[in-house]
mmCIF file of C-alpha atoms and ligand atoms in Angstrom:
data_model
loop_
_atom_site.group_PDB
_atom_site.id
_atom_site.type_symbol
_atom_site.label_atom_id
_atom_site.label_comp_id
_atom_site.label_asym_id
_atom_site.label_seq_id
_atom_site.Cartn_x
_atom_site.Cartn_y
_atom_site.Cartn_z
ATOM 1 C CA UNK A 1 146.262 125.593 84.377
ATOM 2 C CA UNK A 2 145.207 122.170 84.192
ATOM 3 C CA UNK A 3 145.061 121.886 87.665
ATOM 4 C CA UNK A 4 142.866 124.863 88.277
ATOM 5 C CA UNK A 5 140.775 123.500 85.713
ATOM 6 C CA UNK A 6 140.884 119.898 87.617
ATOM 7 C CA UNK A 7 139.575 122.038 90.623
ATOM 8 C CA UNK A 8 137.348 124.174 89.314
ATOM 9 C CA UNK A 9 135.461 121.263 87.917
ATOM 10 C CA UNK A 10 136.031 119.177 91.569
ATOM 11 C CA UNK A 11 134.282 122.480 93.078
ATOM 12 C CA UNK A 12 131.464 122.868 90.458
ATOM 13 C CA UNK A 13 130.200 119.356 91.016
ATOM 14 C CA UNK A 14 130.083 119.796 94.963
ATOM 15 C CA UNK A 15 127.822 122.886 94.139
ATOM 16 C CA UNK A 16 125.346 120.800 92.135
ATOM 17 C CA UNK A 17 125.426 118.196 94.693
ATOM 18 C CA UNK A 18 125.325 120.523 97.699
ATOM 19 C CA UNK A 19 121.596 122.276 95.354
ATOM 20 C CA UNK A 20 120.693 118.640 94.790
ATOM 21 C CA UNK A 21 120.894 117.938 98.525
ATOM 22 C CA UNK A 22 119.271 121.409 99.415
ATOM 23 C CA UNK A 23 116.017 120.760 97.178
ATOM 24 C CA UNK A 24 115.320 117.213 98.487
ATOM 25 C CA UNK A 25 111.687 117.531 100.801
ATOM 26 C CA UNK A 26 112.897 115.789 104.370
ATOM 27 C CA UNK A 27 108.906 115.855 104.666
ATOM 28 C CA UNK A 28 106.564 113.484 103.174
ATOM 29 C CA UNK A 29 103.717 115.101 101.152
ATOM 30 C CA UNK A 30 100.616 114.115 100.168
ATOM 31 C CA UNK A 31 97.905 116.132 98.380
ATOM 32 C CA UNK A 32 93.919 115.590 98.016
ATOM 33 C CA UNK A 33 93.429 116.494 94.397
ATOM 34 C CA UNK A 34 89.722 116.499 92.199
ATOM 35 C CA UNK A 35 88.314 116.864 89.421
ATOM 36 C CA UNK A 36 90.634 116.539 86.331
ATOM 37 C CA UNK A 37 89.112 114.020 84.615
ATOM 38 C CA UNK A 38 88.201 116.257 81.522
ATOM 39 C CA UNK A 39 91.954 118.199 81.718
ATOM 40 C CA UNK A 40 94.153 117.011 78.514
ATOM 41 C CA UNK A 41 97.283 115.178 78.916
ATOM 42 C CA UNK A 42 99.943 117.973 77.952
ATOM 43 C CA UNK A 43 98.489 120.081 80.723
ATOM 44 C CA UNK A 44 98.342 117.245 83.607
ATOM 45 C CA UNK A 45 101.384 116.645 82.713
ATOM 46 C CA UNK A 46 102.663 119.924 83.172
ATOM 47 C CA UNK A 47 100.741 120.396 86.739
ATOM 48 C CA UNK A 48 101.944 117.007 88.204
ATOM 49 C CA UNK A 49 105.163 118.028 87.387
ATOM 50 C CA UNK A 50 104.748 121.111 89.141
ATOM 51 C CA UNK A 51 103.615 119.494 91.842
ATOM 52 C CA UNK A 52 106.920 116.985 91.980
ATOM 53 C CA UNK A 53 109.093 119.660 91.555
ATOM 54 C CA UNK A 54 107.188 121.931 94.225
ATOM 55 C CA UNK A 55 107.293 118.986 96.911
ATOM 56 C CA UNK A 56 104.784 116.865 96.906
ATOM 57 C CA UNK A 57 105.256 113.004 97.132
ATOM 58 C CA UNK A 58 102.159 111.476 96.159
ATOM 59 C CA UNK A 59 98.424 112.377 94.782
ATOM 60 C CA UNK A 60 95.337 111.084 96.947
ATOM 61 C CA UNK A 61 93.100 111.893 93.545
ATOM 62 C CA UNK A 62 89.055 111.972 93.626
ATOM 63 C CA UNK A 63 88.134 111.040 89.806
ATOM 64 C CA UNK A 64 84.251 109.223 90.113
ATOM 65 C CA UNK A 65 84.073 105.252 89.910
ATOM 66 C CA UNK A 66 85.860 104.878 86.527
ATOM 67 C CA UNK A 67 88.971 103.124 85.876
ATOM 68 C CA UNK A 68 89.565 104.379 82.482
ATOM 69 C CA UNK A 69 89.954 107.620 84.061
ATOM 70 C CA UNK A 70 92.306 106.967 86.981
ATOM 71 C CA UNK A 71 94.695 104.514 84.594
ATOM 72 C CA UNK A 72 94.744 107.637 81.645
ATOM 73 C CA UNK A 73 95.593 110.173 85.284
ATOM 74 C CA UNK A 74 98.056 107.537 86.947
ATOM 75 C CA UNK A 75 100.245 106.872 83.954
ATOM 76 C CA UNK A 76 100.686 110.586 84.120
ATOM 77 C CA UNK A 77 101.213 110.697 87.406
ATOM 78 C CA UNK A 78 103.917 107.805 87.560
ATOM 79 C CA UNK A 79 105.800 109.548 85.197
ATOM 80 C CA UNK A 80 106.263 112.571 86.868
ATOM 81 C CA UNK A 81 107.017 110.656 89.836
ATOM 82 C CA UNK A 82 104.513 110.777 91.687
ATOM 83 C CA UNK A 83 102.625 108.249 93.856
ATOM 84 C CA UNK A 84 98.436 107.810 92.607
ATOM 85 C CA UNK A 85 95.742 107.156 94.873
ATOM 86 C CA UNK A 86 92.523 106.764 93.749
ATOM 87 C CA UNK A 87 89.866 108.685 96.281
ATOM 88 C CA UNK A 88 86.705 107.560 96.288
ATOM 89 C CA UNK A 89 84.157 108.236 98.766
ATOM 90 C CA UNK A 90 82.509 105.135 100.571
ATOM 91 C CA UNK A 91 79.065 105.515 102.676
ATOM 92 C CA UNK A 92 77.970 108.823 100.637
ATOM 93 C CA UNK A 93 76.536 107.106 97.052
ATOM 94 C CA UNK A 94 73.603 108.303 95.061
ATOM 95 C CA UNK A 95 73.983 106.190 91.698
ATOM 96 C CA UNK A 96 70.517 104.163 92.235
ATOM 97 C CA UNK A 97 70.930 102.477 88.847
ATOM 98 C CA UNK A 98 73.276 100.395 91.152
ATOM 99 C CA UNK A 99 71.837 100.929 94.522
ATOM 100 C CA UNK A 100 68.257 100.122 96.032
ATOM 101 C CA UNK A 101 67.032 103.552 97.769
ATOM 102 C CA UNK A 102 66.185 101.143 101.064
ATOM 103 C CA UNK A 103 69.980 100.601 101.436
ATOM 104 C CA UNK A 104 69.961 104.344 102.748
ATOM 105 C CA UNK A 105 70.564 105.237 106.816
ATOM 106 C CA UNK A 106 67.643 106.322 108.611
ATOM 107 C CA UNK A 107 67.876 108.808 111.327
ATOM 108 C CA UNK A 108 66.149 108.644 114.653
ATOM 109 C CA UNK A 109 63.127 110.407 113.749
ATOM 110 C CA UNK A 110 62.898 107.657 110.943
ATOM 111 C CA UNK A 111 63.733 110.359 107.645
ATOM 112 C CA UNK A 112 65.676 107.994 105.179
ATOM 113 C CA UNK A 113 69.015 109.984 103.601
ATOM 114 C CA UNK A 114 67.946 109.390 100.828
ATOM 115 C CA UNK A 115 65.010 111.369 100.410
ATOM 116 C CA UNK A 116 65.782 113.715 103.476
ATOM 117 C CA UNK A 117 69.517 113.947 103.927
ATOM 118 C CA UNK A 118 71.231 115.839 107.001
ATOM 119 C CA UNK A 119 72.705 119.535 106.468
ATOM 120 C CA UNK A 120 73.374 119.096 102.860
ATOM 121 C CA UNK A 121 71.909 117.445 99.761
ATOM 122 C CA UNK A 122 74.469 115.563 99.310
ATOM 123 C CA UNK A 123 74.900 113.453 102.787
ATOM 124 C CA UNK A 124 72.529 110.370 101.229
ATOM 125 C CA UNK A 125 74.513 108.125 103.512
ATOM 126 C CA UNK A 126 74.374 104.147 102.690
ATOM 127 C CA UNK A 127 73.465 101.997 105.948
ATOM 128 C CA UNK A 128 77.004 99.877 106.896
ATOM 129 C CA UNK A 129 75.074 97.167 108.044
ATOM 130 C CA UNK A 130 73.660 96.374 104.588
ATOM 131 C CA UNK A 131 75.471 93.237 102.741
ATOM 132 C CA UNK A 132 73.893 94.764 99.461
ATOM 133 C CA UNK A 133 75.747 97.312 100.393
ATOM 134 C CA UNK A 134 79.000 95.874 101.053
ATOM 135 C CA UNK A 135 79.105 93.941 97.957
ATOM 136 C CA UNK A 136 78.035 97.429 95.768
ATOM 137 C CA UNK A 137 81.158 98.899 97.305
ATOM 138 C CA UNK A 138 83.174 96.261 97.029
ATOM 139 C CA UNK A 139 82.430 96.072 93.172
ATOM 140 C CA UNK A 140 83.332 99.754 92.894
ATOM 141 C CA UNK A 141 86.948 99.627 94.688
ATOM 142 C CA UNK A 142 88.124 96.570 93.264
ATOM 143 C CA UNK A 143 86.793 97.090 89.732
ATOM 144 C CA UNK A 144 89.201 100.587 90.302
ATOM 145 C CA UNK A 145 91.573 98.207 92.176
ATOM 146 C CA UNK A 146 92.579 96.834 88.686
ATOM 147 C CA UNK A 147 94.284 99.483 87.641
ATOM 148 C CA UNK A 148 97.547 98.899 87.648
ATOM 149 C CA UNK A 149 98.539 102.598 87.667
ATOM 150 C CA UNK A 150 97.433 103.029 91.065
ATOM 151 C CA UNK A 151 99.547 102.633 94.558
ATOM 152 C CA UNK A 152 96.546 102.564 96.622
ATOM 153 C CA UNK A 153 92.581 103.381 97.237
ATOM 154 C CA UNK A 154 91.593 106.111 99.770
ATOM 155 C CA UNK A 155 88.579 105.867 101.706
ATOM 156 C CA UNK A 156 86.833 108.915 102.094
ATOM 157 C CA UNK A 157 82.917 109.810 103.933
ATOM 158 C CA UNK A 158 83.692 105.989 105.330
ATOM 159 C CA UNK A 159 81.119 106.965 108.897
ATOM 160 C CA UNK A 160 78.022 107.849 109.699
ATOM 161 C CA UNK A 161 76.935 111.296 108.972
ATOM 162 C CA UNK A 162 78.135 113.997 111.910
ATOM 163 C CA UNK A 163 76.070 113.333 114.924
ATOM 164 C CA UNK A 164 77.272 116.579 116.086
ATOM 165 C CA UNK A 165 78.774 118.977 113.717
ATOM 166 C CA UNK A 166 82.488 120.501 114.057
ATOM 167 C CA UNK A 167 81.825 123.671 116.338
ATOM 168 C CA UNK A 168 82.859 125.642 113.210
ATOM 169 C CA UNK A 169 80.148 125.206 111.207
ATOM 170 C CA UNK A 170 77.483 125.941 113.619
ATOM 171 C CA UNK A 171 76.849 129.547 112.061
ATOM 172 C CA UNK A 172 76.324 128.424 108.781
ATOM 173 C CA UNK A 173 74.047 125.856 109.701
ATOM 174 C CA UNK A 174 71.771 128.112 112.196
ATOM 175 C CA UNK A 175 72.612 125.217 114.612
ATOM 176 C CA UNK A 176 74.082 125.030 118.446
ATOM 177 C CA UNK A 177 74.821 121.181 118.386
ATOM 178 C CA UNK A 178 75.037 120.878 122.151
ATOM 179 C CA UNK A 179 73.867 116.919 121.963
ATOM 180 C CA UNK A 180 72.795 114.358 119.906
ATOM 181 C CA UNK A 181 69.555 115.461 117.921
ATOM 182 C CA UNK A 182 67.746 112.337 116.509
ATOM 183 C CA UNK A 183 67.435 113.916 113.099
ATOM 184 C CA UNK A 184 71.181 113.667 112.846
ATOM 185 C CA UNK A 185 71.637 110.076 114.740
ATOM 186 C CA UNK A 186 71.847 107.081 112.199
ATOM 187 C CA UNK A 187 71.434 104.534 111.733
ATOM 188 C CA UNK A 188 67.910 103.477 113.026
ATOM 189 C CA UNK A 189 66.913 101.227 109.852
ATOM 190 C CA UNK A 190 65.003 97.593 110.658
ATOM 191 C CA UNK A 191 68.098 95.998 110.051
ATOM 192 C CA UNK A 192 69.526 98.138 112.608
ATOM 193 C CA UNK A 193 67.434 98.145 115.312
ATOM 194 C CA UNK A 194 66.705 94.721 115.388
ATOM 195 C CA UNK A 195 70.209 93.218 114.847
ATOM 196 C CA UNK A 196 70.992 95.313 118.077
ATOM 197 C CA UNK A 197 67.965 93.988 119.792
ATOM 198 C CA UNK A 198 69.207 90.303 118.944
ATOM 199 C CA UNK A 199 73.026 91.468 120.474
ATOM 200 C CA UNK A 200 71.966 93.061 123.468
ATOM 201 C CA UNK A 201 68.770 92.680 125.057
ATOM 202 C CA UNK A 202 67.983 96.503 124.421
ATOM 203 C CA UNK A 203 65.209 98.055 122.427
ATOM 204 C CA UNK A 204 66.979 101.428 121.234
ATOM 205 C CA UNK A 205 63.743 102.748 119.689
ATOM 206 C CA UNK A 206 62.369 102.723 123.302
ATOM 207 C CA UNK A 207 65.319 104.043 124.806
ATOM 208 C CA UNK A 208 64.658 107.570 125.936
ATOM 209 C CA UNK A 209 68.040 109.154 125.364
ATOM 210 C CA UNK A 210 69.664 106.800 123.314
ATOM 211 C CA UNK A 211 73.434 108.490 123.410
ATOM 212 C CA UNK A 212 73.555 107.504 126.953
ATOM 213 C CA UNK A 213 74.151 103.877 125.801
ATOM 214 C CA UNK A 214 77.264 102.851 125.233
ATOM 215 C CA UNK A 215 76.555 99.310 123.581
ATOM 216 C CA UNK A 216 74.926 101.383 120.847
ATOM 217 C CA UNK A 217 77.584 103.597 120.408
ATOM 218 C CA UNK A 218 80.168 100.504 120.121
ATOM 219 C CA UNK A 219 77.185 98.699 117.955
ATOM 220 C CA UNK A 220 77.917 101.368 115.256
ATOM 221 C CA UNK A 221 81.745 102.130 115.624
ATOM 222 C CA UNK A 222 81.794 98.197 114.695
ATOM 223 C CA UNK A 223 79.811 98.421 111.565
ATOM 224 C CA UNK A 224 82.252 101.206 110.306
ATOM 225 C CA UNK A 225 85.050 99.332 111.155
ATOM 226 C CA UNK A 226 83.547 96.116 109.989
ATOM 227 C CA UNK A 227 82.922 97.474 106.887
ATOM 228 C CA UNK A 228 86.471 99.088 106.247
ATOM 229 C CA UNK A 229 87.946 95.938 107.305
ATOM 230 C CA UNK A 230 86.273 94.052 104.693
ATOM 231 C CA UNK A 231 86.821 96.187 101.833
ATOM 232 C CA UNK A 232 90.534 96.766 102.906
ATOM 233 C CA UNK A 233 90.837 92.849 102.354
ATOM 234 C CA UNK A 234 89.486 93.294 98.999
ATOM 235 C CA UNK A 235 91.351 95.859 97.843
ATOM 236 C CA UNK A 236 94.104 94.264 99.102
ATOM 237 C CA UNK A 237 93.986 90.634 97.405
ATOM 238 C CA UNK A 238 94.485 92.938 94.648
ATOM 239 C CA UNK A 239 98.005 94.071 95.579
ATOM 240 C CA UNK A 240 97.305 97.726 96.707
ATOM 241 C CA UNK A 241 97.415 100.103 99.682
ATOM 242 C CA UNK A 242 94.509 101.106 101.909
ATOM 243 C CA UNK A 243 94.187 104.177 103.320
ATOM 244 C CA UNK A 244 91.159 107.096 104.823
ATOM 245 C CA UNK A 245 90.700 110.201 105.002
ATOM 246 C CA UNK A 246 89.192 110.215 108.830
ATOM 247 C CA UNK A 247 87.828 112.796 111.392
ATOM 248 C CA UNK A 248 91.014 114.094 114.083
ATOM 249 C CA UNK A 249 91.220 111.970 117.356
ATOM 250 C CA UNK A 250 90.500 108.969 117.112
ATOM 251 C CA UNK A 251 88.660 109.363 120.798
ATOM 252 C CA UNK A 252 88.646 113.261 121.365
ATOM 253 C CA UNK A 253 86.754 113.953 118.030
ATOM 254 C CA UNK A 254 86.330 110.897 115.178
ATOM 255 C CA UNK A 255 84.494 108.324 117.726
ATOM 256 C CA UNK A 256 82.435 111.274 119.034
ATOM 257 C CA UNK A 257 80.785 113.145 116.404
ATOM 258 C CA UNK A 258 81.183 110.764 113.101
ATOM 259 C CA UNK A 259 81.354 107.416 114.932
ATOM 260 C CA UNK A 260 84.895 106.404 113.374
ATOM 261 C CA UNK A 261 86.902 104.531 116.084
ATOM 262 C CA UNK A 262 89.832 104.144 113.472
ATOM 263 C CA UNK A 263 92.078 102.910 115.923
ATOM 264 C CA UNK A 264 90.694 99.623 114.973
ATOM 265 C CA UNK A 265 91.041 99.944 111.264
ATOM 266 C CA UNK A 266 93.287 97.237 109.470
ATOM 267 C CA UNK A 267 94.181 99.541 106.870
ATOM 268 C CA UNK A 268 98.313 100.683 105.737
ATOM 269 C CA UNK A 269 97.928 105.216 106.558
ATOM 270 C CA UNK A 270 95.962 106.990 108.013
ATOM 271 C CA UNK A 271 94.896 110.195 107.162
ATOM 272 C CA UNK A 272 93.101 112.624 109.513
ATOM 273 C CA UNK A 273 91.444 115.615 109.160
ATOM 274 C CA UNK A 274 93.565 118.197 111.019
ATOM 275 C CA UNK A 275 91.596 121.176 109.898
ATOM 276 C CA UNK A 276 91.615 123.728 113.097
ATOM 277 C CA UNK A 277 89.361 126.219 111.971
ATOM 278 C CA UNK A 278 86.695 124.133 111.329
ATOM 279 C CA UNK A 279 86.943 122.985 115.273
ATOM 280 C CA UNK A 280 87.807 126.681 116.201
ATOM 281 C CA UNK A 281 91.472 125.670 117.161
ATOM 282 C CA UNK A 282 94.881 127.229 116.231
ATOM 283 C CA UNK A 283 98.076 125.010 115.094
ATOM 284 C CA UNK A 284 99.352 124.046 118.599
ATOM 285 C CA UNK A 285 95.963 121.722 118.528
ATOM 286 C CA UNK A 286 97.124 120.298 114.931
ATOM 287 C CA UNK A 287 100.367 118.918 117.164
ATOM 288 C CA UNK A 288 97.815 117.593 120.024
ATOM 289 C CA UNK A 289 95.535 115.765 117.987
ATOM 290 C CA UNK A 290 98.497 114.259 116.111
ATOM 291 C CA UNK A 291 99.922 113.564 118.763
ATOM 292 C CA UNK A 292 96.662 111.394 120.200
ATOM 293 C CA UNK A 293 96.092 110.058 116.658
ATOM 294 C CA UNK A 294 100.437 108.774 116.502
ATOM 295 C CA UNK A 295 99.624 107.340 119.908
ATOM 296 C CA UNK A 296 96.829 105.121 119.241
ATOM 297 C CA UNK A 297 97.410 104.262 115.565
ATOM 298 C CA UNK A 298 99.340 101.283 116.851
ATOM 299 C CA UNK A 299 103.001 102.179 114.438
ATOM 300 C CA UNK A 300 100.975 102.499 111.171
ATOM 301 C CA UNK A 301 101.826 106.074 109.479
ATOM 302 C CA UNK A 302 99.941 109.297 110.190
ATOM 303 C CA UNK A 303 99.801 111.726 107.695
ATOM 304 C CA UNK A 304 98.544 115.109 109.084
ATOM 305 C CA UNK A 305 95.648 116.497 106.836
ATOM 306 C CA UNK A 306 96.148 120.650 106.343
ATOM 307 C CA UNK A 307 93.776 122.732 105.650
ATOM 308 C CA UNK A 308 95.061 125.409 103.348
ATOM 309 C CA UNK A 309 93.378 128.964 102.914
ATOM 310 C CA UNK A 310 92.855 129.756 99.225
ATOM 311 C CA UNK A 311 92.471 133.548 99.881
ATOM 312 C CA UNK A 312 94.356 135.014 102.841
ATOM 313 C CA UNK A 313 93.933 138.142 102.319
ATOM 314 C CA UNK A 314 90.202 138.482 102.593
ATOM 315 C CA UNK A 315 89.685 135.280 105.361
ATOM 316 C CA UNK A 316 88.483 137.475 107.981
ATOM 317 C CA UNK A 317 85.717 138.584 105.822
ATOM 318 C CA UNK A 318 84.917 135.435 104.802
ATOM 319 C CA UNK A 319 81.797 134.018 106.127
ATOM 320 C CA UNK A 320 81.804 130.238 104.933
ATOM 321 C CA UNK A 321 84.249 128.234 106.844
ATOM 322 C CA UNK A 322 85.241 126.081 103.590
ATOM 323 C CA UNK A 323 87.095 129.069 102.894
ATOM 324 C CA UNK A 324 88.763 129.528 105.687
ATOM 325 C CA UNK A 325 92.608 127.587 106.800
ATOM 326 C CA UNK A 326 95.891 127.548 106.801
ATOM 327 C CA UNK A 327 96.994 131.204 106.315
ATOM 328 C CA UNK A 328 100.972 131.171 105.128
ATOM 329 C CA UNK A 329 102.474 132.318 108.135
ATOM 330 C CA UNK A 330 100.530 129.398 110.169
ATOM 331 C CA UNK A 331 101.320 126.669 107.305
ATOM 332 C CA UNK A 332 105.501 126.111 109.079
ATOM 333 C CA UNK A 333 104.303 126.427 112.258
ATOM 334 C CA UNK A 334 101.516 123.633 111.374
ATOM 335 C CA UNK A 335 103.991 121.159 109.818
ATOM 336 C CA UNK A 336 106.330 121.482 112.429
ATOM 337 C CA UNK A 337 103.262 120.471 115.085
ATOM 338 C CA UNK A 338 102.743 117.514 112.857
ATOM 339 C CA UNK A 339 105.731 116.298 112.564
ATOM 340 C CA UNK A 340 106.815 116.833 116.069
ATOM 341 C CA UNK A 341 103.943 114.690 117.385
ATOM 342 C CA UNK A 342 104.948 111.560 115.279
ATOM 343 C CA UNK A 343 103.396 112.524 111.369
ATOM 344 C CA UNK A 344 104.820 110.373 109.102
ATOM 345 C CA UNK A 345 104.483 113.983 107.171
ATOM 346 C CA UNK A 346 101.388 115.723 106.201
ATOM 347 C CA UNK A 347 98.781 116.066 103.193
ATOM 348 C CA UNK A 348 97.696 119.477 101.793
ATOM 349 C CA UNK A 349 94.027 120.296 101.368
ATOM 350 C CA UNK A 350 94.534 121.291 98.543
ATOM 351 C CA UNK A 351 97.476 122.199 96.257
ATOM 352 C CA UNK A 352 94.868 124.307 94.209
ATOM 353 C CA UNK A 353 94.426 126.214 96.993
ATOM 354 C CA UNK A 354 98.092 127.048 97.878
ATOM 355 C CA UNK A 355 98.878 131.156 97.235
ATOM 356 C CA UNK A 356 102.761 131.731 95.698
ATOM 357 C CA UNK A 357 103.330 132.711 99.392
ATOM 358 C CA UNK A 358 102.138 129.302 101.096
ATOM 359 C CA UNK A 359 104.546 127.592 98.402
ATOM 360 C CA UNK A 360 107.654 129.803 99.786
ATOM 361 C CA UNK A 361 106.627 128.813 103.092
ATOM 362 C CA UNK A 362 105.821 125.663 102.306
ATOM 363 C CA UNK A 363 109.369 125.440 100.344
ATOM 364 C CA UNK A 364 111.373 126.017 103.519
ATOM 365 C CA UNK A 365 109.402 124.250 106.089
ATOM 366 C CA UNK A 366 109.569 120.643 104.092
ATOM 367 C CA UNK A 367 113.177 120.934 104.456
ATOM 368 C CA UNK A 368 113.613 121.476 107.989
ATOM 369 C CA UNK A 369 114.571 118.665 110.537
ATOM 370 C CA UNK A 370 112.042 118.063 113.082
ATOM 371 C CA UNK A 371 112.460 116.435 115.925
ATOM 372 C CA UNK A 372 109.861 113.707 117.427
ATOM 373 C CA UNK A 373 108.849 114.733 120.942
ATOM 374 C CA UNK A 374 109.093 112.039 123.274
ATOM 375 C CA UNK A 375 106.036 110.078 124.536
ATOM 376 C CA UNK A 376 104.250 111.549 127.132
HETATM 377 ZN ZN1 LIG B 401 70.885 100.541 109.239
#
């Protein structure tokens, strides 16, 4: 008897090891997360917990410019295990208590974005070439830097407004973005013009199709970059992680239509937008453009960017591209594309918007094995 027993016991502990083993993630998960700064404790408690148990490794979380609220959120987080990022967008600012409304980008028909942003009231875009404006941001992340809850800041909005808008918002713009339209091509301050003047020889204003020259392409990439590179020192010296939200590519979509050539950002992840249906694409092109963005982002991690569709059922009669995505049935098939072409694992757009049946999906496909294709 007291062998059976003996056995029985042997047998019962291999089961809860053999569960244990079956419910670790093999995937890496990230989530963009906003908006909770006025949820109480018990409940945040109870959702990052959730979150944990569902999968998900560590919160990319967009709470404003204060501290207070991203040290009362982290300490939550870091207890349910979780890793806390604070996201805070960089070039897209409106509090002018702080900020001098001639620190805005101007476009090429000289409109300010301030007072006449592109596409949405909201794009009031700072000029990167500003140092009133460096040192305004570099306040904001380091002041949040402090917080010792925090792994890391994420850069988000860190480019120049879309020169050319992703084909799938055309419709609900009433645009056909076939080229660059001056009205959307920044930055064309005094600052601007005449620092690339002093550079290169060339006069941009009198330029008669200015995205035919590449210096002035390469003029701007570098003042993104510039500017990431500084703050990423910053945040640094203060002993956390960098890391962006950025447009897919870097060269067949970021560099093109938001002027982010990321490659050259000295920053710890990367992570890019992979959302297909706002570029008209299925999930083979989420494996493609992670495969281009694994190749060039010279070994630092990749986490693929998923956008996830909050209703599936009605998508197809859904007009507004923000809610379209990810249906469940496509979510495997785009984390396996990720992680095939070199993710370091992927980052869900957002958990909010995940449906019982994305989670089941979702459940099964973090637990797979996937195997990196070879280069080439
Ligand atoms: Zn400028």
């Amino acid at each position: 008897m007291r062998k059976i027993g003996i056995y029985t016991f042997i047998f019962l502990i291999a089961l809860i090891q053999s569960c244990k083993f079956e419910s670790e993630p093999k995937v890496k998960c990230y989530a963009w997360l906003s908006d909770l700064n006025k949820v109480d404790d018990a409940t945040l408690k109870m959702k990052f917990s959730d979150y944990k148990q569902k999968g998900i490794f560590g919160l990319l979380y967009n709470g404003g410019h204060n501290p207070d609220d991203y040290r009362r959120l982290g300490k939550i987080a870091k207890e349910a295990g979780l890793e806390f990022h604070a996201w805070i967008p960089t070039m897209v600012q409106s509090d002018t208590s702080k900020i001098d409304t001639t620190w805005y980008a101007i476009n090429g028909n000289g409109e300010s974005a301030w007072s006449k942003p592109a596409y949405v009231d909201y794009y009031k875009f700072l000029c990167p070439n500003r140092d009133s404006v460096y040192q305004y941001l570099k306040q904001l992340y380091t002041s949040v830097a402090e917080v010792e809850e925090l792994d890391g800041l994420h850069f988000d909005y860190i480019r120049f407004p879309d020169v050319i808008l992703a084909e799938g918002l055309w419709k609900k713009y009433n645009l056909v973005m076939d080229r660059e339209y001056p009205q959307f091509d920044y930055c064309y301050c005094d600052k601007c013009v005449k620092d690339f003047k002093d550079k290169t020889g060339i006069d941009i204003k009198s330029v008669e199709d200015a995205s035919q020259v590449q210096e002035w392409k390469q003029f701007r990439y570098d003042l993104i970059t510039n500017m990431v590179n500084r703050l990423s020192e910053d945040i640094r010296a203060k002993n956390k992680k960098v890391t962006a939200a950025v447009f897919p590519g870097p060269n067949s979509i970021a560099k093109k239509i938001v002027r982010q050539e990321w490659n050259k950002w000295d920053i710890d992840m990367f992570f890019p937008m992979n959302y297909n249906d706002f570029y008209l694409k299925d999930t083979k092109w989420i494996g493609e453009v992670c495969k281009e963005a694994t190749d060039l982002s010279g070994s630092k991690p990749v986490y693929s960017g998923l956008f996830i569709c909050p209703k599936p059922n009605s998508k197809e009669k859904e007009k507004d591209p923000e809610n379209h995505g990810l249906l469940p049935n496509e979510l495997e098939d785009a984390i396996r594309e990720s992680m095939e072409n070199g993710a370091a694992g992927i980052c869900l757009f957002t958990p909010e918007r995940m449906t019982d049946e994305h989670w089941k999906v979702f459940h099964k496909a973090i637990r797979k094995t996937y195997e990196k294709k070879s280069k080439n």
